[in-house]
Structures are given as C-alpha cells and as structure tokens.
C-alpha cells in the first residue's frame, strides 16, 4: 500500500502545485491586462481633451482647466476624471503621486500608481500630462476603481481552491481504493513470498479477480508447488546418499575388523595359553595355597586383557549414527593405536605414538577412529618388517586446499608417517577413488581412503598426503580446532 499512497501523493502534490501556480498566473495576467486596457482608455481620452484643454488653460488658467475637465468627466462616467497639478498653490487639485514621477510622464508613457482610498478600496491612478508651449501646465488624472479586479481575483482563488480540494478528495478516494485493490492483495503476495523464503510451502495464496496481480498470485503458487516438489526430491536423494555412505562406511569398518581379528587371534593366543597353563596347574592340586592365589590373579589379569581387546573390537565393529561432540582427540588416537598394536607386532612393525598437549575438536569419535585405523592399517601393510610408523597429533594454522586467498585457521592435525613403499605418481591421483586398490585380492577393497575422505570432509576438514617412492608416506588429517 505504501507504494500506492506514495505514487498518488506525489502525483497529487504535482497537480496541486501546478493548479495553484496556474491560478496565480491567471490572476496576475488578468490584473495587468485590466490595467493596460484602462491605460489605453485614459490615453485616448487624454488625446481627445488635450487641445481644448490647452486652449482653456491659455485663456482661463488653472480654473479654466478644472472646469473643462469637470465637463469632460460628466460625459465619461466610467472613470473618475479631474484636473491636477504639482503646483503647491492649488492644494485641492494636488496629485497623489510624487512630482519626480510626474515630471517623467509623457502622453505615451503616463505616470501610474495603485493606492487605497480612505475606505480602503484599491484604486488605479493614471496621469496624462498636458504641456503648453513646452511648459507643463498640469495633468488629467484618471481614477479607476479596482474593486472589479479584486472580485475577479477572489473568484479565481475560490475556483482554484475548490479544484484543489476536489483533487485532494479524489486522491483520498484513489488511495482508499488502491489499498483495497492493490495494497492488500500485494500484502498477501509479500506474505506468501516470505513464507516461501522460510521454507513454508503450505497454503496457496488466494487473490480474487482477473488481473495481473491475481495472475502473479497463481504464478507464485505454481512456483511454491514446484519448489516443494524439488525440496522433497532433494531430501529423498540426500537421505539415500547418506544411507549409501553409511553402508559403505560400515562395510569398510567390517573389513578392518576382519584384518584386526586375524592380528588379535595371534594376540589372544598367548594369554589363552597362559590361562590354560595356570588353570591346569591349579587343577593338578600340586600348588601351595599362595601359588594357587598367584595363578588365579594371573588368570584374572590375562582374562581382563582379553576382554578389553574383544570389547574394543566389538565397539569398533558396531554401527552407530554419526554423533559429533567435543573430545580430546588424543584419546581416539590412543584407542586406535592400542587396537592395532597386535597387528603391527605380528608384522614386526614398530608403532610409535608421540605425546602432546590436549587437542580439543568437535568430532564423531567412532568415525575418527575408523579413519585413523584405516591410515595405520595401510601404513602397516606398506611397511616391511623392522620399519617404524609414527603417529603424532598437533595444532597447526592452515588454509583449506579448496580456498586460496582466505586467512589461515587453526586445525587439529593427526599425522601417520611410515617408512614403507611410498606411493607411485600414477597411483596418487586415484588414492581416494572408491574401490581403488593396489593390494592383492582379499587384502584390500579400495574403500578405506574414500570412506575416510568422506568422513573428514563431513567434519569440515581434509586429508593431506605426501609420499616419496621407496622412502615412505605421510598422511595428515586436518580437523577444525575448537577455539574458546
Ligand atoms: P585398500 O587399503 O583396501 O587398498 P584404501 O582406500 O585404504 O584401500 O587404499 C587405496 C590404496 O592406496 C592402497 O591400495 C594403496 O595402494 C595406497 N595406499 C594407501 N595408504 C598407503 C601407504 N601408507 N603407503 C603406500 N600406499 C598406500
């Protein structure tokens, strides 16, 4: 509505201003025209009386001129005419205008002045000069009442004011109708648009009529329906994608579990042997009371160790929805290392963890553990017996690889560095491709790095790889650090 009111208001102001200006200019022009006509009349009457007046003045002087002009005035009633002079001796016939102005007057450019009479009525005074033998004898004064002009001005002002009031009334009607026909309907469209922008596609906008605004309403409803459909399709596609990703992550986790289990079978063998041996000793009844007690304690400690290993394995294999929380990522790194120590041991590879200050980040611990485990398993696979794998964590300022000119941010980094085979140049571009593997059938599925990449990307981080063929590789995970 504001727009309608503004447009009508500006339009009205313009029209009102122009009408008032027109009225004023008309009055002014009529006023000047009236005076000009009266001046022309005065000039022609002056010309008419001049010669006889000169003769009368010559014969009878000032009194003769007064008498002659009085007779002349009786014959021309439309104006008050009298003989006036600048001579101080004739006070009754004195002109109502300064002597200086009168002196300049000629029959073609008469002296004029507008004055008020004692009753307050406006009068226009015209002075026609009469010269006798190059001396100024006096003037014929024409007095024109301006009452008619004042009346005309009043009428024109009244008429103009009436037109302006009429236009203002019309403006008020237009604004009222504008509110009903345009403003309220546009408000409905705006309200619908706002609801769409907030993701609310319910309730189509209803606009009566058969004009452009109702057509706009229909188009808006159609757009809203299309957007709603697209949103639904997008949501379905995205949930299908998420579920596929979850599936892949689970498959990858189970694959790792299989690998770990073989390492653990070896790892569990030793404590099982110890348990079996000690239990046999207790059963033989050949031990003293204290020895039985020692053996029982050894059995308990070995059983606890096995239970811990198996629980970690089960925890890792269990499927859980992603849940981010603020944690110290050193805990996740340590759990993964503990889980993989048996596998590294089996392959005679040394897995070395470095200590650091607490590193707080918002992550899903299970998913992060899956990524670290993948990287360490790959490192173990790439390392020959006797080599070392260093796992470290630290904070570092960095710029995401997808952005170039942005300022640096603080990241929590987890680095897995091995002294293994390294990665060939032709393998490097495919490292994160799903199902890409250089391992023997049954050894690798090619899912580990692609799944890891997706997980870290979901955490707004990335994985950096540096490798030297024959010397080893260094995988670094970057996760946004929690800044207080
Ligand atoms: P998979 O381990 O099942 O093969 P990944 O996606 O984890 O699948 O790894 C893909 C490939 O990347 C591996 O087959 C291997 O060629 C290479 N790769 C990964 N990590 C390393 C590493 N630390 N050293 C050498 N090559 C590696």
Short mmCIF file of C-alpha atoms and ligand atoms in Angstrom, two decimals:
data_model
loop_
_atom_site.label_atom_id
_atom_site.label_comp_id
_atom_site.label_asym_id
_atom_site.label_seq_id
_atom_site.Cartn_x
_atom_site.Cartn_y
_atom_site.Cartn_z
CA UNK A 1 0.00 0.00 0.00
CA UNK A 2 2.78 2.40 0.85
CA UNK A 3 3.73 2.46 -2.82
CA UNK A 4 0.19 3.34 -3.95
CA UNK A 5 -0.04 6.14 -1.38
CA UNK A 6 3.38 7.44 -2.38
CA UNK A 7 2.60 7.47 -6.10
CA UNK A 8 -0.81 9.10 -5.61
CA UNK A 9 0.66 11.56 -3.08
CA UNK A 10 3.49 12.65 -5.39
CA UNK A 11 1.08 12.90 -8.34
CA UNK A 12 -1.40 14.94 -6.31
CA UNK A 13 1.25 17.29 -4.96
CA UNK A 14 2.41 17.99 -8.51
CA UNK A 15 -1.13 18.63 -9.76
CA UNK A 16 -2.00 20.82 -6.74
CA UNK A 17 1.17 22.86 -7.23
CA UNK A 18 0.54 23.31 -10.96
CA UNK A 19 -3.11 24.27 -10.43
CA UNK A 20 -2.20 26.83 -7.76
CA UNK A 21 0.54 28.25 -9.99
CA UNK A 22 -1.85 28.41 -12.93
CA UNK A 23 -4.48 30.22 -10.81
CA UNK A 24 -1.91 32.72 -9.54
CA UNK A 25 -0.50 33.43 -13.03
CA UNK A 26 -4.02 33.82 -14.48
CA UNK A 27 -4.96 36.36 -11.82
CA UNK A 28 -1.73 38.29 -12.35
CA UNK A 29 -2.09 38.35 -16.12
CA UNK A 30 -5.77 39.42 -15.94
CA UNK A 31 -4.82 42.17 -13.49
CA UNK A 32 -2.07 43.53 -15.77
CA UNK A 33 -4.36 43.22 -18.79
CA UNK A 34 -7.07 45.21 -16.97
CA UNK A 35 -4.60 47.97 -16.11
CA UNK A 36 -3.29 48.10 -19.68
CA UNK A 37 -6.82 48.50 -21.06
CA UNK A 38 -7.53 51.26 -18.59
CA UNK A 39 -4.27 52.99 -19.53
CA UNK A 40 -5.20 52.80 -23.23
CA UNK A 41 -8.65 54.28 -22.44
CA UNK A 42 -7.02 57.03 -20.40
CA UNK A 43 -4.55 57.79 -23.22
CA UNK A 44 -7.31 58.06 -25.85
CA UNK A 45 -9.44 60.27 -23.54
CA UNK A 46 -6.34 62.38 -22.80
CA UNK A 47 -5.64 62.82 -26.53
CA UNK A 48 -9.28 63.74 -27.05
CA UNK A 49 -9.33 66.51 -24.44
CA UNK A 50 -5.78 67.80 -24.84
CA UNK A 51 -6.22 70.51 -27.47
CA UNK A 52 -9.30 72.11 -25.90
CA UNK A 53 -7.62 71.85 -22.54
CA UNK A 54 -4.55 73.75 -23.82
CA UNK A 55 -6.81 76.48 -25.15
CA UNK A 56 -8.82 76.65 -21.89
CA UNK A 57 -5.65 76.80 -19.84
CA UNK A 58 -4.22 79.56 -22.00
CA UNK A 59 -7.48 81.54 -21.74
CA UNK A 60 -8.56 80.95 -18.18
CA UNK A 61 -5.56 79.33 -16.50
CA UNK A 62 -5.86 76.69 -13.80
CA UNK A 63 -9.56 77.30 -13.03
CA UNK A 64 -10.45 77.06 -16.71
CA UNK A 65 -8.71 73.68 -16.94
CA UNK A 66 -10.59 72.42 -13.86
CA UNK A 67 -13.94 73.44 -15.33
CA UNK A 68 -13.22 71.93 -18.71
CA UNK A 69 -12.06 68.59 -17.25
CA UNK A 70 -15.14 68.54 -14.95
CA UNK A 71 -17.41 68.92 -18.02
CA UNK A 72 -15.43 66.27 -19.81
CA UNK A 73 -15.73 63.92 -16.78
CA UNK A 74 -19.50 64.32 -16.72
CA UNK A 75 -19.59 62.93 -20.25
CA UNK A 76 -17.33 59.94 -19.39
CA UNK A 77 -18.73 58.28 -16.28
CA UNK A 78 -16.72 55.04 -16.49
CA UNK A 79 -13.76 56.73 -14.77
CA UNK A 80 -13.32 59.49 -12.23
CA UNK A 81 -11.51 62.29 -14.10
CA UNK A 82 -10.13 65.54 -12.69
CA UNK A 83 -7.50 68.21 -13.38
CA UNK A 84 -4.46 68.04 -11.09
CA UNK A 85 -1.24 69.96 -10.84
CA UNK A 86 2.04 69.81 -8.98
CA UNK A 87 1.74 73.47 -8.15
CA UNK A 88 1.83 73.91 -4.34
CA UNK A 89 -0.62 76.80 -4.62
CA UNK A 90 -3.53 74.55 -5.63
CA UNK A 91 -3.80 72.13 -2.71
CA UNK A 92 -7.28 70.82 -3.65
CA UNK A 93 -6.08 69.77 -7.07
CA UNK A 94 -2.94 68.08 -5.89
CA UNK A 95 -1.79 64.82 -7.49
CA UNK A 96 -1.46 61.63 -5.39
CA UNK A 97 1.97 60.79 -6.81
CA UNK A 98 5.43 62.26 -6.39
CA UNK A 99 6.44 65.24 -8.51
CA UNK A 100 9.53 63.39 -9.72
CA UNK A 101 7.46 60.58 -11.28
CA UNK A 102 5.02 63.06 -12.76
CA UNK A 103 7.82 65.05 -14.37
CA UNK A 104 8.94 61.96 -16.29
CA UNK A 105 5.42 61.22 -17.62
CA UNK A 106 4.63 61.67 -21.37
CA UNK A 107 1.34 61.07 -23.25
CA UNK A 108 2.84 57.73 -24.43
CA UNK A 109 4.29 56.72 -21.04
CA UNK A 110 1.93 58.05 -18.43
CA UNK A 111 2.67 58.02 -14.72
CA UNK A 112 0.60 55.44 -12.84
CA UNK A 113 0.15 54.37 -9.22
CA UNK A 114 -2.07 51.97 -7.23
CA UNK A 115 -3.44 53.45 -3.99
CA UNK A 116 -6.12 52.83 -1.39
CA UNK A 117 -8.84 55.40 -0.81
CA UNK A 118 -9.85 56.34 2.78
CA UNK A 119 -12.45 53.48 2.74
CA UNK A 120 -9.70 51.02 1.93
CA UNK A 121 -10.72 50.35 -1.70
CA UNK A 122 -7.94 49.86 -4.20
CA UNK A 123 -7.65 52.46 -6.97
CA UNK A 124 -5.50 52.77 -10.06
CA UNK A 125 -4.39 56.33 -10.83
CA UNK A 126 -3.24 57.34 -14.33
CA UNK A 127 -1.76 60.77 -15.04
CA UNK A 128 -1.91 62.20 -18.58
CA UNK A 129 0.44 65.23 -18.91
CA UNK A 130 -0.70 68.43 -20.62
CA UNK A 131 2.11 70.65 -21.88
CA UNK A 132 1.51 74.22 -23.06
CA UNK A 133 4.35 75.63 -25.15
CA UNK A 134 6.95 73.34 -23.66
CA UNK A 135 5.77 74.08 -20.12
CA UNK A 136 3.90 71.51 -18.08
CA UNK A 137 0.50 73.02 -17.27
CA UNK A 138 -0.85 70.03 -15.32
CA UNK A 139 -2.29 66.55 -15.64
CA UNK A 140 -5.57 64.86 -16.34
CA UNK A 141 -5.99 62.30 -13.55
CA UNK A 142 -7.97 59.12 -14.31
CA UNK A 143 -9.05 57.21 -11.21
CA UNK A 144 -10.04 53.59 -11.88
CA UNK A 145 -11.59 51.57 -9.02
CA UNK A 146 -10.00 48.11 -8.78
CA UNK A 147 -12.99 46.55 -7.00
CA UNK A 148 -13.91 44.53 -10.06
CA UNK A 149 -10.40 43.15 -10.34
CA UNK A 150 -10.36 42.29 -6.64
CA UNK A 151 -13.65 40.47 -7.10
CA UNK A 152 -12.27 38.63 -10.09
CA UNK A 153 -9.17 37.63 -8.06
CA UNK A 154 -11.38 36.38 -5.23
CA UNK A 155 -13.45 34.34 -7.65
CA UNK A 156 -10.43 32.80 -9.35
CA UNK A 157 -8.84 31.99 -5.97
CA UNK A 158 -12.10 30.40 -4.81
CA UNK A 159 -12.39 28.39 -8.02
CA UNK A 160 -8.75 27.22 -7.85
CA UNK A 161 -9.11 26.27 -4.18
CA UNK A 162 -12.27 24.30 -4.98
CA UNK A 163 -10.46 22.41 -7.74
CA UNK A 164 -7.56 21.64 -5.37
CA UNK A 165 -9.91 20.40 -2.64
CA UNK A 166 -11.70 18.29 -5.26
CA UNK A 167 -8.41 16.81 -6.35
CA UNK A 168 -7.41 16.04 -2.75
CA UNK A 169 -10.72 14.26 -2.26
CA UNK A 170 -10.12 12.29 -5.45
CA UNK A 171 -6.64 11.44 -4.13
CA UNK A 172 -8.13 10.14 -0.87
CA UNK A 173 -10.58 8.00 -2.86
CA UNK A 174 -7.79 6.69 -5.09
CA UNK A 175 -5.65 5.82 -2.04
CA UNK A 176 -8.58 4.05 -0.35
CA UNK A 177 -9.35 2.10 -3.50
CA UNK A 178 -5.62 1.49 -4.03
CA UNK A 179 -5.40 -0.06 -0.56
CA UNK A 180 -8.33 -2.36 -1.34
CA UNK A 181 -7.47 -3.23 -4.94
CA UNK A 182 -3.66 -3.21 -4.91
CA UNK A 183 -2.20 -2.77 -1.44
CA UNK A 184 -3.97 -5.61 0.42
CA UNK A 185 -3.52 -8.02 -2.45
CA UNK A 186 0.16 -7.16 -2.75
CA UNK A 187 0.49 -7.67 1.03
CA UNK A 188 -0.83 -11.21 0.55
CA UNK A 189 1.75 -11.85 -2.18
CA UNK A 190 4.55 -10.46 0.01
CA UNK A 191 3.43 -12.62 2.93
CA UNK A 192 3.39 -15.72 0.70
CA UNK A 193 6.86 -14.88 -0.66
CA UNK A 194 8.19 -14.51 2.88
CA UNK A 195 6.72 -17.89 3.84
CA UNK A 196 8.35 -19.49 0.78
CA UNK A 197 11.71 -17.95 1.68
CA UNK A 198 11.36 -19.51 5.14
CA UNK A 199 10.71 -22.91 3.56
CA UNK A 200 6.95 -22.94 4.26
CA UNK A 201 5.21 -24.06 1.06
CA UNK A 202 1.80 -24.71 2.64
CA UNK A 203 -1.42 -22.78 1.89
CA UNK A 204 -1.54 -21.25 -1.59
CA UNK A 205 -2.17 -17.51 -1.73
CA UNK A 206 -5.76 -16.68 -2.71
CA UNK A 207 -6.25 -13.48 -4.71
CA UNK A 208 -9.65 -12.66 -6.17
CA UNK A 209 -10.02 -11.07 -9.58
CA UNK A 210 -8.86 -11.49 -13.12
CA UNK A 211 -5.97 -9.08 -13.45
CA UNK A 212 -2.18 -9.05 -13.37
CA UNK A 213 -2.00 -9.31 -9.58
CA UNK A 214 -4.17 -12.44 -9.45
CA UNK A 215 -2.04 -13.89 -12.28
CA UNK A 216 1.04 -13.15 -10.22
CA UNK A 217 -0.59 -14.96 -7.28
CA UNK A 218 -1.21 -18.04 -9.46
CA UNK A 219 2.38 -17.98 -10.72
CA UNK A 220 3.62 -17.69 -7.12
CA UNK A 221 1.52 -20.72 -6.10
CA UNK A 222 2.91 -22.72 -9.02
CA UNK A 223 6.45 -21.73 -8.11
CA UNK A 224 5.78 -22.71 -4.48
CA UNK A 225 4.46 -26.16 -5.56
CA UNK A 226 7.46 -26.75 -7.82
CA UNK A 227 9.87 -25.71 -5.09
CA UNK A 228 8.11 -28.03 -2.64
CA UNK A 229 8.43 -30.98 -5.04
CA UNK A 230 12.08 -30.22 -5.69
CA UNK A 231 12.73 -29.94 -1.96
CA UNK A 232 11.11 -33.33 -1.40
CA UNK A 233 13.14 -34.91 -4.20
CA UNK A 234 16.31 -33.33 -2.87
CA UNK A 235 15.61 -34.58 0.66
CA UNK A 236 14.94 -38.10 -0.64
CA UNK A 237 18.12 -38.07 -2.76
CA UNK A 238 20.20 -36.73 0.08
CA UNK A 239 18.88 -39.28 2.58
CA UNK A 240 19.56 -42.06 0.03
CA UNK A 241 23.10 -40.72 -0.39
CA UNK A 242 23.64 -40.54 3.36
CA UNK A 243 22.38 -44.07 3.83
CA UNK A 244 24.63 -45.33 0.97
CA UNK A 245 27.60 -43.57 2.57
CA UNK A 246 26.78 -45.10 5.93
CA UNK A 247 26.57 -48.51 4.28
CA UNK A 248 29.98 -48.03 2.68
CA UNK A 249 31.47 -46.88 5.95
CA UNK A 250 30.10 -49.93 7.69
CA UNK A 251 31.43 -52.27 5.03
CA UNK A 252 34.84 -50.65 5.36
CA UNK A 253 34.67 -50.98 9.14
CA UNK A 254 33.83 -54.69 8.92
CA UNK A 255 36.71 -55.19 6.50
CA UNK A 256 39.08 -53.61 9.00
CA UNK A 257 37.57 -55.72 11.78
CA UNK A 258 38.39 -58.82 9.75
CA UNK A 259 42.00 -57.72 9.46
CA UNK A 260 42.20 -56.83 13.10
CA UNK A 261 40.68 -60.13 14.12
CA UNK A 262 43.47 -62.07 12.45
CA UNK A 263 46.01 -59.98 14.34
CA UNK A 264 44.09 -60.47 17.53
CA UNK A 265 43.77 -64.20 17.13
CA UNK A 266 47.55 -64.22 17.48
CA UNK A 267 47.42 -61.70 20.30
CA UNK A 268 44.78 -63.68 22.21
CA UNK A 269 46.68 -66.92 21.74
CA UNK A 270 49.39 -66.02 24.30
CA UNK A 271 47.04 -65.05 27.17
CA UNK A 272 44.85 -68.07 26.41
CA UNK A 273 47.90 -70.33 26.71
CA UNK A 274 48.80 -68.63 30.00
CA UNK A 275 45.23 -69.05 31.28
CA UNK A 276 45.09 -72.67 30.19
CA UNK A 277 48.51 -73.45 31.77
CA UNK A 278 47.71 -71.77 35.04
CA UNK A 279 44.27 -73.38 35.24
CA UNK A 280 45.91 -76.79 34.61
CA UNK A 281 48.36 -76.13 37.43
CA UNK A 282 45.53 -75.24 39.83
CA UNK A 283 43.57 -78.33 38.77
CA UNK A 284 46.59 -80.64 39.43
CA UNK A 285 46.36 -79.84 43.16
CA UNK A 286 50.13 -79.64 43.32
CA UNK A 287 50.30 -75.97 44.20
CA UNK A 288 50.51 -74.38 47.61
CA UNK A 289 47.78 -72.04 48.77
CA UNK A 290 49.87 -68.94 47.83
CA UNK A 291 50.75 -70.35 44.38
CA UNK A 292 47.08 -71.07 43.70
CA UNK A 293 46.32 -67.49 44.62
CA UNK A 294 49.11 -66.14 42.32
CA UNK A 295 47.91 -68.29 39.42
CA UNK A 296 44.33 -67.13 39.92
CA UNK A 297 45.49 -63.47 39.84
CA UNK A 298 47.46 -64.12 36.63
CA UNK A 299 44.37 -65.79 35.08
CA UNK A 300 42.25 -62.78 36.07
CA UNK A 301 44.69 -60.22 34.64
CA UNK A 302 45.02 -62.16 31.35
CA UNK A 303 41.24 -62.56 31.12
CA UNK A 304 40.80 -58.80 31.71
CA UNK A 305 43.30 -58.07 28.93
CA UNK A 306 41.46 -60.34 26.52
CA UNK A 307 38.11 -58.83 27.49
CA UNK A 308 39.45 -55.31 26.81
CA UNK A 309 40.76 -56.32 23.37
CA UNK A 310 37.48 -58.01 22.44
CA UNK A 311 35.38 -55.07 23.73
CA UNK A 312 37.43 -52.61 21.65
CA UNK A 313 36.93 -54.78 18.60
CA UNK A 314 33.19 -55.00 19.17
CA UNK A 315 32.96 -51.26 19.79
CA UNK A 316 34.72 -50.63 16.53
CA UNK A 317 32.52 -53.02 14.52
CA UNK A 318 29.22 -51.73 15.92
CA UNK A 319 27.22 -49.50 13.63
CA UNK A 320 26.33 -46.11 15.09
CA UNK A 321 24.87 -42.91 13.62
CA UNK A 322 27.39 -40.03 13.44
CA UNK A 323 27.46 -38.04 16.66
CA UNK A 324 29.83 -35.10 16.98
CA UNK A 325 30.97 -34.00 20.41
CA UNK A 326 33.89 -32.08 21.80
CA UNK A 327 36.57 -34.52 22.74
CA UNK A 328 40.30 -34.74 23.22
CA UNK A 329 41.41 -36.41 20.01
CA UNK A 330 44.45 -37.91 21.78
CA UNK A 331 42.01 -40.43 23.34
CA UNK A 332 40.80 -41.57 19.91
CA UNK A 333 44.35 -41.83 18.57
CA UNK A 334 45.45 -43.90 21.60
CA UNK A 335 42.49 -46.28 21.29
CA UNK A 336 43.24 -46.88 17.60
CA UNK A 337 46.92 -47.49 18.37
CA UNK A 338 46.07 -49.95 21.17
CA UNK A 339 43.75 -51.78 18.82
CA UNK A 340 46.41 -52.08 16.12
CA UNK A 341 49.46 -52.87 18.25
CA UNK A 342 48.85 -56.67 17.88
CA UNK A 343 48.63 -56.42 14.10
CA UNK A 344 51.82 -54.31 13.95
CA UNK A 345 53.55 -56.71 16.31
CA UNK A 346 52.54 -59.66 14.15
CA UNK A 347 54.16 -58.00 11.13
CA UNK A 348 57.21 -56.92 13.12
CA UNK A 349 56.48 -53.24 12.55
CA UNK A 350 57.02 -50.73 15.35
CA UNK A 351 54.00 -48.50 16.02
CA UNK A 352 55.17 -45.38 17.88
CA UNK A 353 52.79 -42.84 19.43
CA UNK A 354 54.01 -39.36 20.31
CA UNK A 355 52.69 -37.41 23.26
CA UNK A 356 51.16 -33.97 23.04
CA UNK A 357 49.08 -31.38 24.89
CA UNK A 358 45.26 -31.93 24.90
CA UNK A 359 43.71 -31.28 21.47
CA UNK A 360 40.01 -30.48 21.61
CA UNK A 361 37.90 -30.80 18.46
CA UNK A 362 34.25 -31.44 17.64
CA UNK A 363 34.25 -34.93 16.08
CA UNK A 364 32.40 -38.23 15.97
CA UNK A 365 34.87 -40.42 17.95
CA UNK A 366 33.80 -43.68 16.26
CA UNK A 367 34.17 -42.24 12.77
CA UNK A 368 37.52 -40.59 13.55
CA UNK A 369 38.77 -43.87 14.98
CA UNK A 370 37.74 -45.60 11.76
CA UNK A 371 39.80 -43.08 9.73
CA UNK A 372 42.90 -43.32 11.92
CA UNK A 373 42.65 -47.12 11.95
CA UNK A 374 42.46 -47.14 8.14
CA UNK A 375 45.54 -44.97 7.82
CA UNK A 376 47.54 -47.07 10.30
CA UNK A 377 46.43 -50.37 8.69
CA UNK A 378 47.55 -49.04 5.28
CA UNK A 379 50.85 -47.91 6.81
CA UNK A 380 51.38 -51.37 8.34
CA UNK A 381 50.59 -53.00 5.01
CA UNK A 382 53.07 -50.75 3.21
CA UNK A 383 55.87 -51.34 5.76
CA UNK A 384 58.34 -54.18 5.65
CA UNK A 385 59.45 -55.88 8.90
CA UNK A 386 61.68 -53.75 11.13
CA UNK A 387 60.26 -50.40 9.94
CA UNK A 388 58.62 -47.79 12.14
CA UNK A 389 55.29 -45.98 11.97
CA UNK A 390 54.98 -42.67 13.82
CA UNK A 391 51.57 -41.41 14.86
CA UNK A 392 51.50 -37.83 16.15
CA UNK A 393 48.96 -35.11 16.81
CA UNK A 394 49.43 -31.34 16.98
CA UNK A 395 47.80 -27.97 16.26
CA UNK A 396 48.65 -26.02 13.12
CA UNK A 397 47.42 -22.96 11.22
CA UNK A 398 46.45 -23.85 7.66
CA UNK A 399 44.37 -22.85 4.66
CA UNK A 400 41.90 -25.41 3.23
CA UNK A 401 43.09 -26.73 -0.17
CA UNK A 402 39.81 -25.63 -1.82
CA UNK A 403 40.40 -22.00 -0.82
CA UNK A 404 43.40 -19.94 -1.84
CA UNK A 405 43.17 -16.40 -0.52
CA UNK A 406 41.33 -16.97 2.76
CA UNK A 407 43.06 -16.21 6.05
CA UNK A 408 44.50 -19.21 7.88
CA UNK A 409 42.53 -21.06 10.56
CA UNK A 410 43.62 -23.24 13.43
CA UNK A 411 43.40 -27.01 12.87
CA UNK A 412 43.96 -30.17 14.93
CA UNK A 413 46.19 -32.46 12.90
CA UNK A 414 46.74 -36.20 13.19
CA UNK A 415 49.74 -37.47 11.24
CA UNK A 416 50.50 -41.11 10.33
CA UNK A 417 54.01 -41.38 8.85
CA UNK A 418 55.51 -44.67 7.69
CA UNK A 419 58.82 -45.79 6.19
CA UNK A 420 57.09 -48.10 3.73
CA UNK A 421 56.92 -48.48 -0.04
CA UNK A 422 55.69 -44.94 -0.76
CA UNK A 423 53.08 -44.17 -3.40
CA UNK A 424 53.80 -44.14 -7.14
CA UNK A 425 52.94 -40.99 -9.13
CA UNK A 426 50.33 -42.82 -11.23
CA UNK A 427 48.63 -44.17 -8.07
CA UNK A 428 48.48 -40.80 -6.29
CA UNK A 429 45.55 -39.26 -8.32
CA UNK A 430 43.37 -42.35 -7.62
CA UNK A 431 44.21 -42.73 -3.93
CA UNK A 432 40.79 -41.55 -2.73
CA UNK A 433 38.75 -43.19 -5.52
CA UNK A 434 36.25 -45.75 -4.20
CA UNK A 435 37.33 -49.36 -4.80
CA UNK A 436 40.82 -48.33 -5.96
CA UNK A 437 43.39 -50.72 -4.52
CA UNK A 438 46.84 -51.99 -5.41
CA UNK A 439 46.59 -54.83 -2.91
CA UNK A 440 46.09 -58.50 -3.60
CA UNK A 441 42.57 -59.86 -3.92
CA UNK A 442 41.28 -60.39 -0.38
CA UNK A 443 43.85 -57.95 1.06
CA UNK A 444 42.18 -54.71 0.11
CA UNK A 445 38.80 -53.46 -1.06
CA UNK A 446 39.85 -49.93 -2.03
CA UNK A 447 37.23 -48.38 0.25
CA UNK A 448 39.37 -47.27 3.19
CA UNK A 449 40.68 -43.94 1.90
CA UNK A 450 37.50 -42.94 0.01
CA UNK A 451 35.40 -43.55 3.13
CA UNK A 452 37.98 -41.74 5.29
CA UNK A 453 37.94 -38.81 2.90
CA UNK A 454 34.11 -38.56 3.17
CA UNK A 455 34.20 -38.73 6.98
CA UNK A 456 36.81 -35.98 7.31
CA UNK A 457 35.02 -33.84 4.73
CA UNK A 458 31.84 -34.17 6.84
CA UNK A 459 33.88 -32.78 9.72
CA UNK A 460 34.87 -29.75 7.54
CA UNK A 461 38.44 -30.98 7.31
CA UNK A 462 40.66 -32.66 4.73
CA UNK A 463 43.42 -35.28 4.37
CA UNK A 464 46.82 -34.29 3.01
CA UNK A 465 49.19 -36.91 1.50
CA UNK A 466 52.91 -36.65 0.95
CA UNK A 467 54.91 -39.58 -0.29
CA UNK A 468 58.31 -40.49 -1.63
CA UNK A 469 58.55 -43.75 -3.56
CA UNK A 470 60.69 -46.21 -1.64
CA UNK A 471 61.01 -43.95 1.39
CA UNK A 472 57.55 -43.80 2.91
CA UNK A 473 54.32 -41.83 3.11
CA UNK A 474 52.81 -39.26 5.44
CA UNK A 475 49.01 -38.92 5.76
CA UNK A 476 47.81 -35.84 7.74
CA UNK A 477 44.22 -35.35 8.86
CA UNK A 478 43.15 -31.70 9.34
CA UNK A 479 40.17 -31.08 11.65
CA UNK A 480 38.90 -27.60 12.65
CA UNK A 481 40.21 -26.91 16.16
CA UNK A 482 37.79 -25.82 18.88
CA UNK A 483 38.80 -22.25 19.68
CA UNK A 484 37.50 -20.90 23.04
P1 LIG B 1 42.73 -50.60 0.48
O1 LIG B 1 43.61 -50.39 1.67
O2 LIG B 1 41.62 -51.52 0.71
O3 LIG B 1 43.52 -50.91 -0.75
P2 LIG B 1 42.48 -47.79 0.60
O4 LIG B 1 41.49 -46.86 0.01
O5 LIG B 1 42.69 -47.70 2.05
O6 LIG B 1 42.05 -49.22 0.17
O7 LIG B 1 43.87 -47.54 -0.11
C1 LIG B 1 43.92 -47.41 -1.51
C2 LIG B 1 45.34 -47.60 -1.99
O8 LIG B 1 46.16 -46.53 -1.56
C3 LIG B 1 46.03 -48.80 -1.45
O9 LIG B 1 45.67 -49.96 -2.20
C4 LIG B 1 47.49 -48.43 -1.62
O10 LIG B 1 47.92 -48.66 -2.95
C5 LIG B 1 47.50 -46.96 -1.42
N1 LIG B 1 47.98 -46.60 -0.07
C6 LIG B 1 47.22 -46.19 0.94
N2 LIG B 1 47.98 -45.90 2.03
C7 LIG B 1 49.26 -46.15 1.68
C8 LIG B 1 50.51 -46.04 2.35
N3 LIG B 1 50.64 -45.64 3.62
N4 LIG B 1 51.64 -46.36 1.65
C9 LIG B 1 51.55 -46.77 0.37
N5 LIG B 1 50.39 -46.86 -0.33
C10 LIG B 1 49.26 -46.58 0.32
#
